[in-house]
CSV table of C-alpha atoms in Angstrom, one decimal:
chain,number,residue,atom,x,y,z
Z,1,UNK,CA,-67.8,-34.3,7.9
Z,2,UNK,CA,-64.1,-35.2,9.0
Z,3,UNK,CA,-62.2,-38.3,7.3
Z,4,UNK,CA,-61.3,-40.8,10.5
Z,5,UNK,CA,-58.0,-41.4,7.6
Z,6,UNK,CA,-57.0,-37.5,8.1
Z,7,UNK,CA,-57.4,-37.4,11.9
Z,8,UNK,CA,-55.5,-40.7,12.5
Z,9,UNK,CA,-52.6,-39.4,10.9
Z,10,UNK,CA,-52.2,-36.4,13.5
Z,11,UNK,CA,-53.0,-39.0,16.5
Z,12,UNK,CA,-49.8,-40.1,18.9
Z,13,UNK,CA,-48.7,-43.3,17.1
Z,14,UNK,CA,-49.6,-42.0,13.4
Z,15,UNK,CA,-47.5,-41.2,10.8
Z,16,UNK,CA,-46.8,-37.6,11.7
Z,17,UNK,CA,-45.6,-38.0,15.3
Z,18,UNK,CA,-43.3,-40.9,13.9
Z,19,UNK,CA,-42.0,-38.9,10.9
Z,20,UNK,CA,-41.5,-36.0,13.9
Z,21,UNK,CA,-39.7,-37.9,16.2
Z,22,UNK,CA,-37.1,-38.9,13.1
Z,23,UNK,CA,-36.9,-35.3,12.4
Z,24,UNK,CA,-36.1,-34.4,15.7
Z,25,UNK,CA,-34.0,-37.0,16.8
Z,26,UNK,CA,-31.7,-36.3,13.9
Z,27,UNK,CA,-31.4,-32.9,14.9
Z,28,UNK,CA,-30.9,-33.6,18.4
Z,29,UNK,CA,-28.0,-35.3,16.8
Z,30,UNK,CA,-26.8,-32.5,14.7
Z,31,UNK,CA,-26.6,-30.3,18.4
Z,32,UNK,CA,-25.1,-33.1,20.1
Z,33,UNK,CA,-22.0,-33.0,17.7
Z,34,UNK,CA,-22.0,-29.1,17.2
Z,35,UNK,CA,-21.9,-29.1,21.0
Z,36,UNK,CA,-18.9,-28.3,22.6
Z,37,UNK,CA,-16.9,-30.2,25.7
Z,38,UNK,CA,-19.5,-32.5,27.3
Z,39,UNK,CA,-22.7,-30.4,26.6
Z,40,UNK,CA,-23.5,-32.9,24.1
Z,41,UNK,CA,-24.3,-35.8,26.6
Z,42,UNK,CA,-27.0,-32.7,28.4
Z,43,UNK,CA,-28.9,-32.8,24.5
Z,44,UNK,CA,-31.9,-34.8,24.8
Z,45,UNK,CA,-35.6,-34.7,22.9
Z,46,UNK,CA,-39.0,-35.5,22.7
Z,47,UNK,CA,-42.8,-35.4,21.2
Z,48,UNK,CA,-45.0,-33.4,22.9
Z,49,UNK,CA,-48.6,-31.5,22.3
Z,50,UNK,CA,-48.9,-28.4,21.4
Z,51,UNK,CA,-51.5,-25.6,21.1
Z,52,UNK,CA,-51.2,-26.2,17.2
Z,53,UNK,CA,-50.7,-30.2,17.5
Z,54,UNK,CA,-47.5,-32.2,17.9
Z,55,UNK,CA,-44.1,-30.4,18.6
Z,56,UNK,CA,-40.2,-32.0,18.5
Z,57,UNK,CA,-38.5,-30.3,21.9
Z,58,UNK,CA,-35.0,-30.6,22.1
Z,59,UNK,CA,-33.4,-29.7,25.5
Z,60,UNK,CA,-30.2,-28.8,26.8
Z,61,UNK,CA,-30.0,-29.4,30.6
Z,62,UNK,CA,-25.5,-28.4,31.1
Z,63,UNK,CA,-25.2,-25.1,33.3
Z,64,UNK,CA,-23.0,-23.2,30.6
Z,65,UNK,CA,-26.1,-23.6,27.8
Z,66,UNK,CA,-27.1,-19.9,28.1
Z,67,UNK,CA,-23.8,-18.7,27.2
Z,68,UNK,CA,-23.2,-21.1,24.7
Z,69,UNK,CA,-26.3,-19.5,23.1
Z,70,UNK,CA,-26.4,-16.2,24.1
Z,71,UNK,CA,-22.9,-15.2,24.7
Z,72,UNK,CA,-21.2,-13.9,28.3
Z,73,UNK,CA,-22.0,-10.2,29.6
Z,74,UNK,CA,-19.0,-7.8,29.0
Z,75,UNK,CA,-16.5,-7.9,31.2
Z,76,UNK,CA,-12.9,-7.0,31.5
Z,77,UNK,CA,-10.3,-10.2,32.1
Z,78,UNK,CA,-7.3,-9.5,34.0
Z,79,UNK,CA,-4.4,-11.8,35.0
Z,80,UNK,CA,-4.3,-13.5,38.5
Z,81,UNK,CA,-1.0,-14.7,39.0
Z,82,UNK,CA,1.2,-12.9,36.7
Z,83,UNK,CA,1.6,-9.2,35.2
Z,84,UNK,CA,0.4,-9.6,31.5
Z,85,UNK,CA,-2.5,-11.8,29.7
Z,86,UNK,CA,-0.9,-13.9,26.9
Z,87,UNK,CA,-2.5,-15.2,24.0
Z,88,UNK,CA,-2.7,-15.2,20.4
Z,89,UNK,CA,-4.3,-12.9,18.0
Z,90,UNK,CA,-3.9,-13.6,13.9
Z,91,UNK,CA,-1.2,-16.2,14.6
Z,92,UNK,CA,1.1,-14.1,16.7
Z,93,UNK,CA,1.8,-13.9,20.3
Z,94,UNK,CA,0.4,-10.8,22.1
Z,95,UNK,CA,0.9,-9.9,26.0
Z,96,UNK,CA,-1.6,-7.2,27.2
Z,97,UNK,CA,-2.6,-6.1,31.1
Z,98,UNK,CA,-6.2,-7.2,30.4
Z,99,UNK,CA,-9.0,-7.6,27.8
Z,100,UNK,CA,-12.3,-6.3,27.4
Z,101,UNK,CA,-15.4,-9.1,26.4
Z,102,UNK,CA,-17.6,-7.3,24.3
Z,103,UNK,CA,-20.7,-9.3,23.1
């Protein structure tokens, strides 16, 4: 025999789903501030069931999100309008002809 207590408190509206949706909301929060630019206004979240019951889903909708997460392809940089890339590298200056992206 199943307590009605028990199942209530896996039902949309119960306890869980509203102690879920704090979880998740607050962590939607921690990505929207780790985000970087404007990727944090494309974080949003929601409830939604599962095959094992309720689940927190947090989405990011910006076009650059996959290589936030994953990273670019390798590829080599070179410069367009001048002779030499310039940038810095352990707090010095460095000029090179072009840079490899390695992931």
């Amino acid at each position: 025999m199943v307590e009605q207590g028990r199942l209530a408190l896996r039902l949309r509206g119960g306890i869980a789903e509203r102690r879920l949706a704090t979880r998740t909301s607050r962590t939607a929060g921690i990505a929207r501030g780790l985000a970087p630019g404007s990727m944090g206004d494309y974080i949003d979240w929601h409830i939604e069931s599962g095959p094992r019951g309720l689940e927190g889903v947090i989405t990011c909708d910006h076009p650059a999100t996959h290589f936030v997460l994953n990273g670019p392809r390798p590829h080599v940089i070179r410069p367009r309008r001048t002779k030499a890339l310039r940038f810095e590298a352990g707090g010095e200056v460095v000029f090179a002809a072009y840079a490899r992206i390695r992931v």
